[in-house]
Coordinates of C-alpha atoms in Angstrom, one line a residue:
X1 CA 129.0 66.1 105.9
X2 CA 127.9 68.3 108.3
X3 CA 123.8 69.0 108.1
X4 CA 124.2 72.7 108.5
X5 CA 126.1 72.6 105.0
X6 CA 123.1 70.7 103.6
X7 CA 120.6 73.3 104.6
X8 CA 120.8 75.5 101.3
X9 CA 119.9 72.4 99.5
X10 CA 116.6 71.1 99.1
X11 CA 115.1 67.9 97.2
X12 CA 111.7 69.1 96.4
X13 CA 109.4 71.9 95.5
X14 CA 108.2 72.4 98.8
X15 CA 111.8 72.1 100.6
X16 CA 110.3 69.5 103.2
X17 CA 113.5 67.3 102.5
X18 CA 117.0 68.5 102.4
X19 CA 119.1 66.8 99.6
X20 CA 120.6 64.6 102.2
X21 CA 116.9 63.2 102.8
X22 CA 116.6 64.7 106.3
X23 CA 113.9 67.2 107.1
X24 CA 114.6 70.9 106.4
X25 CA 114.0 73.0 109.3
X26 CA 114.6 76.4 107.3
X27 CA 111.7 75.9 105.2
X28 CA 109.8 74.5 108.2
X29 CA 110.3 77.4 110.6
X30 CA 110.0 79.8 107.6
X31 CA 106.2 78.9 107.4
X32 CA 105.9 81.3 110.6
X33 CA 103.3 79.1 112.5
X34 CA 103.3 79.2 116.3
X35 CA 102.7 75.7 116.6
X36 CA 104.8 73.2 114.7
X37 CA 103.8 69.2 115.2
X38 CA 106.4 67.1 113.5
X39 CA 105.9 63.2 113.7
X40 CA 107.7 60.8 111.8
X41 CA 110.1 57.6 111.5
X42 CA 113.3 57.2 113.6
X43 CA 116.6 58.8 112.7
X44 CA 114.6 61.4 110.0
X45 CA 116.5 64.5 111.6
X46 CA 113.4 65.6 113.7
X47 CA 115.7 66.4 116.9
X48 CA 118.7 66.9 115.3
X49 CA 117.4 69.5 112.9
X50 CA 115.4 71.5 115.5
X51 CA 118.2 71.8 117.7
X52 CA 120.9 72.6 115.3
X53 CA 118.5 75.1 113.7
X54 CA 118.5 77.1 116.9
X55 CA 122.3 76.9 117.2
X56 CA 123.1 78.1 113.9
X57 CA 120.5 81.3 113.8
X58 CA 121.2 82.0 117.5
X59 CA 117.9 81.2 118.9
X60 CA 117.4 80.9 122.5
X61 CA 115.7 77.7 123.2
X62 CA 113.9 75.6 125.7
X63 CA 114.3 71.8 125.0
X64 CA 111.7 69.5 126.9
X65 CA 111.2 65.8 127.5
X66 CA 108.3 64.7 129.0
X67 CA 109.6 63.5 132.3
X68 CA 112.4 64.2 134.6
X69 CA 114.2 60.7 134.3
X70 CA 114.2 61.6 130.6
X71 CA 115.5 65.1 131.1
X72 CA 118.6 64.0 133.5
X73 CA 119.7 61.4 131.1
X74 CA 120.4 64.6 128.3
X75 CA 123.0 65.4 130.7
X76 CA 124.7 62.2 129.9
X77 CA 127.1 62.8 126.7
X78 CA 126.3 59.4 126.2
X79 CA 122.4 60.0 125.6
X80 CA 122.3 63.6 124.8
X81 CA 120.9 64.9 121.6
X82 CA 123.4 67.7 121.6
X83 CA 126.8 65.1 121.2
X84 CA 126.1 64.1 117.5
X85 CA 125.4 68.1 116.7
X86 CA 128.9 68.9 118.5
X87 CA 130.7 66.2 116.8
X88 CA 129.1 67.0 112.9
X89 CA 129.2 71.2 113.8
X90 CA 132.6 71.4 115.9
X91 CA 130.6 73.4 118.6
X92 CA 131.5 72.5 121.9
X93 CA 128.3 73.0 124.6
X94 CA 128.3 72.0 128.1
X95 CA 124.7 71.6 130.1
X96 CA 125.4 73.0 134.0
X97 CA 122.5 71.6 136.4
X98 CA 120.0 73.9 138.1
X99 CA 118.3 70.9 139.4
X100 CA 117.6 67.0 139.0
X101 CA 115.6 67.8 135.8
X102 CA 116.5 70.9 134.7
X103 CA 119.4 72.7 133.1
X104 CA 121.4 75.5 131.3
X105 CA 123.4 75.1 128.0
X106 CA 126.2 77.2 127.5
X107 CA 129.0 77.1 124.5
X108 CA 132.2 75.8 125.7
X109 CA 135.5 75.6 125.6
X110 CA 137.5 72.5 125.6
X111 CA 140.5 72.7 128.2
X112 CA 141.8 68.9 127.7
X113 CA 141.2 65.7 129.5
X114 CA 137.4 65.7 128.8
X115 CA 136.7 69.1 130.7
X116 CA 135.1 72.1 129.6
X117 CA 134.9 76.0 130.7
X118 CA 131.6 77.5 130.1
X119 CA 131.5 81.4 128.4
X120 CA 129.0 83.7 128.6
X121 CA 125.1 83.3 129.2
X122 CA 123.1 80.3 128.4
X123 CA 122.1 79.8 124.9
X124 CA 119.3 77.2 125.9
X125 CA 117.7 75.6 128.8
X126 CA 116.4 72.0 129.0
X127 CA 113.8 70.9 131.4
X128 CA 111.3 68.1 132.3
X129 CA 107.2 69.1 131.0
X130 CA 106.0 67.4 134.0
X131 CA 108.3 69.7 136.5
X132 CA 108.0 72.9 134.6
X133 CA 104.1 72.8 133.8
X134 CA 103.7 73.5 137.5
X135 CA 106.0 76.7 138.0
X136 CA 104.3 79.9 136.9
X137 CA 106.6 82.9 137.9
X138 CA 109.9 82.0 135.4
X139 CA 111.2 84.8 133.0
X140 CA 110.8 83.3 129.4
X141 CA 111.3 86.4 127.4
X142 CA 114.4 85.3 126.0
X143 CA 113.1 82.1 124.8
X144 CA 112.8 82.0 121.0
X145 CA 111.9 78.2 120.9
X146 CA 110.1 75.8 122.6
X147 CA 110.9 72.2 121.8
X148 CA 109.3 69.3 122.9
X149 CA 111.1 66.2 122.3
X150 CA 108.9 62.4 121.9
X151 CA 105.6 64.1 122.8
X152 CA 103.9 61.2 122.1
X153 CA 104.3 58.4 124.8
X154 CA 105.4 55.0 124.0
X155 CA 103.4 52.0 125.2
X156 CA 105.7 51.6 128.0
X157 CA 105.8 55.3 129.5
X158 CA 103.1 56.6 132.0
X159 CA 100.6 59.0 131.1
X160 CA 100.9 62.7 132.2
X161 CA 97.3 63.5 133.7
X162 CA 96.1 66.4 131.1
X163 CA 99.4 66.1 129.5
X164 CA 98.5 68.8 126.5
X165 CA 96.8 71.4 129.0
X166 CA 100.2 71.1 131.1
X167 CA 102.0 71.9 127.6
X168 CA 99.5 74.9 126.9
X169 CA 100.4 76.2 130.5
X170 CA 104.2 75.8 129.7
X171 CA 103.6 78.0 126.3
X172 CA 101.4 80.5 128.0
X173 CA 104.2 81.2 130.8
X174 CA 107.1 81.6 128.4
X175 CA 104.9 83.5 125.7
X176 CA 103.2 86.0 128.2
X177 CA 102.4 89.3 127.1
X178 CA 105.0 89.5 123.8
X179 CA 102.0 89.5 121.2
X180 CA 100.5 92.4 123.0
X181 CA 103.6 94.1 122.7
X182 CA 103.7 93.7 118.8
X183 CA 106.1 90.6 119.0
X184 CA 105.9 87.5 117.0
X185 CA 104.6 84.7 119.3
X186 CA 106.5 82.1 120.6
X187 CA 107.6 79.1 118.1
X188 CA 106.9 75.6 119.5
X189 CA 107.8 72.7 117.8
X190 CA 106.5 69.3 119.1
X191 CA 108.6 66.1 117.8
X192 CA 107.8 62.5 118.0
X193 CA 107.7 59.0 116.3
X194 CA 104.4 57.9 115.5
X195 CA 103.5 55.9 118.4
X196 CA 99.5 56.5 119.0
X197 CA 97.6 58.8 116.9
X198 CA 95.1 59.2 119.7
X199 CA 97.5 60.8 122.1
X200 CA 96.4 63.7 124.1
X201 CA 97.9 66.5 122.4
X202 CA 95.9 65.1 119.0
X203 CA 92.5 64.5 120.9
X204 CA 92.8 67.8 122.8
X205 CA 93.9 70.0 120.1
X206 CA 91.4 68.1 117.6
X207 CA 93.8 67.0 114.9
X208 CA 92.9 63.2 114.7
X209 CA 90.7 63.5 112.0
X210 CA 93.1 65.7 110.2
X211 CA 95.7 63.7 110.5
X212 CA 93.9 60.8 108.8
X213 CA 92.7 62.9 106.0
X214 CA 96.0 63.4 105.5
X215 CA 96.8 60.0 105.3
X216 CA 94.0 59.4 103.0
X217 CA 95.4 61.7 100.7
X218 CA 98.8 61.2 101.1
X219 CA 99.5 64.4 102.1
X220 CA 102.8 65.4 104.5
X221 CA 101.9 68.7 105.3
X222 CA 99.0 70.5 106.4
X223 CA 98.8 74.7 107.6
X224 CA 95.5 75.6 109.7
X225 CA 96.3 79.6 109.4
X226 CA 93.8 80.1 111.5
X227 CA 94.8 78.0 114.3
X228 CA 98.7 79.1 113.9
X229 CA 99.2 75.4 113.5
X230 CA 101.4 73.1 111.3
X231 CA 101.1 69.4 111.1
X232 CA 104.2 67.5 109.4
X233 CA 103.2 63.8 108.7
X234 CA 106.9 62.3 107.1
X235 CA 104.9 59.8 105.3
X236 CA 107.9 60.2 102.2
X237 CA 111.0 60.1 104.4
X238 CA 113.8 59.2 101.9
X239 CA 116.1 58.4 105.1
X240 CA 113.1 55.9 106.3
X241 CA 113.6 54.3 102.9
X242 CA 117.0 54.0 103.4
X243 CA 117.0 52.5 106.5
X244 CA 114.9 49.8 105.4
X245 CA 117.6 48.0 104.1
X246 CA 119.7 47.9 107.1
X247 CA 120.3 45.2 109.5
X248 CA 117.5 45.5 112.2
X249 CA 114.6 46.2 109.5
X250 CA 115.6 43.1 107.3
X251 CA 115.8 41.2 110.6
X252 CA 112.0 42.3 111.8
X253 CA 110.6 42.5 108.3
X254 CA 108.7 45.6 106.5
X255 CA 105.2 44.5 107.6
X256 CA 106.1 44.3 111.2
X257 CA 104.8 47.2 113.9
X258 CA 108.2 48.0 114.6
X259 CA 109.3 48.9 111.2
X260 CA 105.9 50.3 110.4
X261 CA 106.1 52.6 113.0
X262 CA 110.1 53.3 112.6
X263 CA 110.2 53.4 108.9
X264 CA 106.8 54.2 107.4
X265 CA 105.4 56.6 110.5
X266 CA 102.5 54.4 111.0
X267 CA 100.4 54.3 114.3
X268 CA 100.8 50.8 114.9
X269 CA 99.0 51.2 118.1
X270 CA 95.7 51.9 116.6
X271 CA 93.2 49.8 115.0
X272 CA 91.3 51.8 112.2
X273 CA 89.2 48.7 111.2
X274 CA 86.3 49.2 113.6
X275 CA 85.7 52.7 111.9
X276 CA 82.9 53.1 109.9
X277 CA 80.3 56.0 109.2
X278 CA 76.4 54.8 109.5
X279 CA 73.0 56.4 109.0
X280 CA 71.3 57.1 112.1
X281 CA 68.0 55.9 110.8
X282 CA 69.0 52.6 111.8
X283 CA 69.9 52.9 114.9
X284 CA 68.1 53.9 118.4
X285 CA 69.8 55.8 121.3
X286 CA 71.0 53.7 124.2
X287 CA 72.8 56.1 126.5
X288 CA 75.0 59.0 126.5
X289 CA 78.7 58.8 128.0
X290 CA 80.9 62.3 128.2
X291 CA 80.6 63.5 124.3
X292 CA 79.8 60.3 122.7
X293 CA 76.3 58.4 122.4
X294 CA 76.3 54.8 122.1
X295 CA 73.4 53.5 119.7
X296 CA 72.1 49.8 119.3
X297 CA 70.6 48.7 115.9
X298 CA 66.8 48.8 115.5
X299 CA 67.1 45.1 113.8
X300 CA 70.3 43.2 113.9
X301 CA 73.8 44.5 113.4
X302 CA 76.6 46.7 115.1
X303 CA 76.4 48.7 118.0
X304 CA 77.6 52.0 117.0
X305 CA 79.1 55.4 118.3
X306 CA 78.9 58.8 117.4
X307 CA 79.5 62.2 118.5
X308 CA 75.9 63.3 117.9
X309 CA 74.4 63.0 120.9
X310 CA 71.0 62.3 121.7
X311 CA 69.6 63.4 125.4
X312 CA 66.5 61.1 125.2
X313 CA 69.1 58.5 126.5
X314 CA 70.5 58.8 129.9
X315 CA 73.4 60.8 130.4
X316 CA 76.5 60.1 132.4
X317 CA 79.6 61.8 132.6
X318 CA 82.7 60.7 131.4
X319 CA 85.0 61.1 135.0
X320 CA 84.2 60.7 138.9
X321 CA 81.3 58.5 140.1
X322 CA 79.1 58.6 136.9
X323 CA 81.9 57.3 134.8
X324 CA 82.0 54.6 137.2
X325 CA 78.6 53.9 137.5
X326 CA 78.1 53.8 133.9
X327 CA 81.0 51.5 133.4
X328 CA 79.3 49.0 136.1
X329 CA 76.0 49.5 134.1
X330 CA 77.3 48.8 131.0
X331 CA 80.3 46.6 131.3
X332 CA 78.8 44.1 128.7
X333 CA 79.9 46.9 126.0
X334 CA 83.4 46.0 126.5
X335 CA 82.9 42.2 125.6
X336 CA 81.2 43.3 122.4
X337 CA 83.9 45.7 121.8
X338 CA 86.4 42.9 121.7
X339 CA 84.2 40.8 119.8
X340 CA 84.2 43.2 117.2
X341 CA 80.4 44.0 117.2
X342 CA 81.2 48.0 118.0
X343 CA 81.7 50.4 115.0
X344 CA 82.9 54.1 115.5
X345 CA 81.6 57.3 113.5
X346 CA 85.2 58.1 113.4
X347 CA 88.9 57.6 115.3
X348 CA 88.0 60.4 118.5
X349 CA 85.0 58.4 119.0
X350 CA 86.7 55.4 119.5
X351 CA 89.4 56.7 121.4
X352 CA 87.0 58.2 123.8
X353 CA 84.8 55.2 124.2
X354 CA 88.5 53.2 124.6
X355 CA 89.0 56.2 127.5
X356 CA 85.9 55.5 129.3
X357 CA 86.6 52.0 129.9
X358 CA 90.2 52.0 130.1
X359 CA 90.8 49.7 127.1

């Protein structure tokens, strides 16, 4: 059944899920949040639903992937997220290359033998974040919705330096001064599987503890009105429940890291066992590095990493030669980390510690 037919039918009070079990972008967009982050298991309708919403509502979109290589694949119908939407909706689309990692999406007419002719102006664009983040002069005034697909990199992918900042530059370039003109801000939808909780976006925007709080309270949606942000963590996807009985996940087992990420939306690359809050009265400051302080126990026990900084101890910057000097002077902390002899106040402290030592 076509997803567009199901968009009027929801299966819970909030409307997050459709009767079909896929997520409901009509409800999500209706919350009117400029920034929407959606993490969920594979095949839950994230990418399909976002693109289909734009096509059905005549919203001009910018569809981004992280790298040029990922973006180039979109032009191949075999790997394109537009192909299943064409098949289900009967809409014919064609992507015209503007460069290796940029393109324009048009509505098209099939002329036979697999050929298409385009008509009218583009209805959307595709590009790579790694490329467009460095472009400042293009006109994005006609773009209604910015979609960044797979914004959390997998373990096999390379990092983009200051990636969240690069995304912010793209948003600023497209959004421009539309809010000064009384217009609604650009809607940005960021979609991903749950590969890594301590990703550059959640760390930069300060969402890590919020996501952990949502998990603790079994909450799938959090709206931060003052920040214009909406976090959606698909913990109860009906589609994921159905996929658990398919061949691959019967093979891997429900407790495998593959199943936990793809079905349960768990951040399996993240170990939370070392996180525990302590009273600092039992510790004395050892050293400050960047935004964290490392404390040593006054008697016996674990070393402790906290955001509460104590500048009676030596201070190092978490960059450049200062960082390198710190790593040399305190390399023994890495051994203690792997032995499980360090505890962290919260997840961001752990992530910052790991980033300093490149763990």
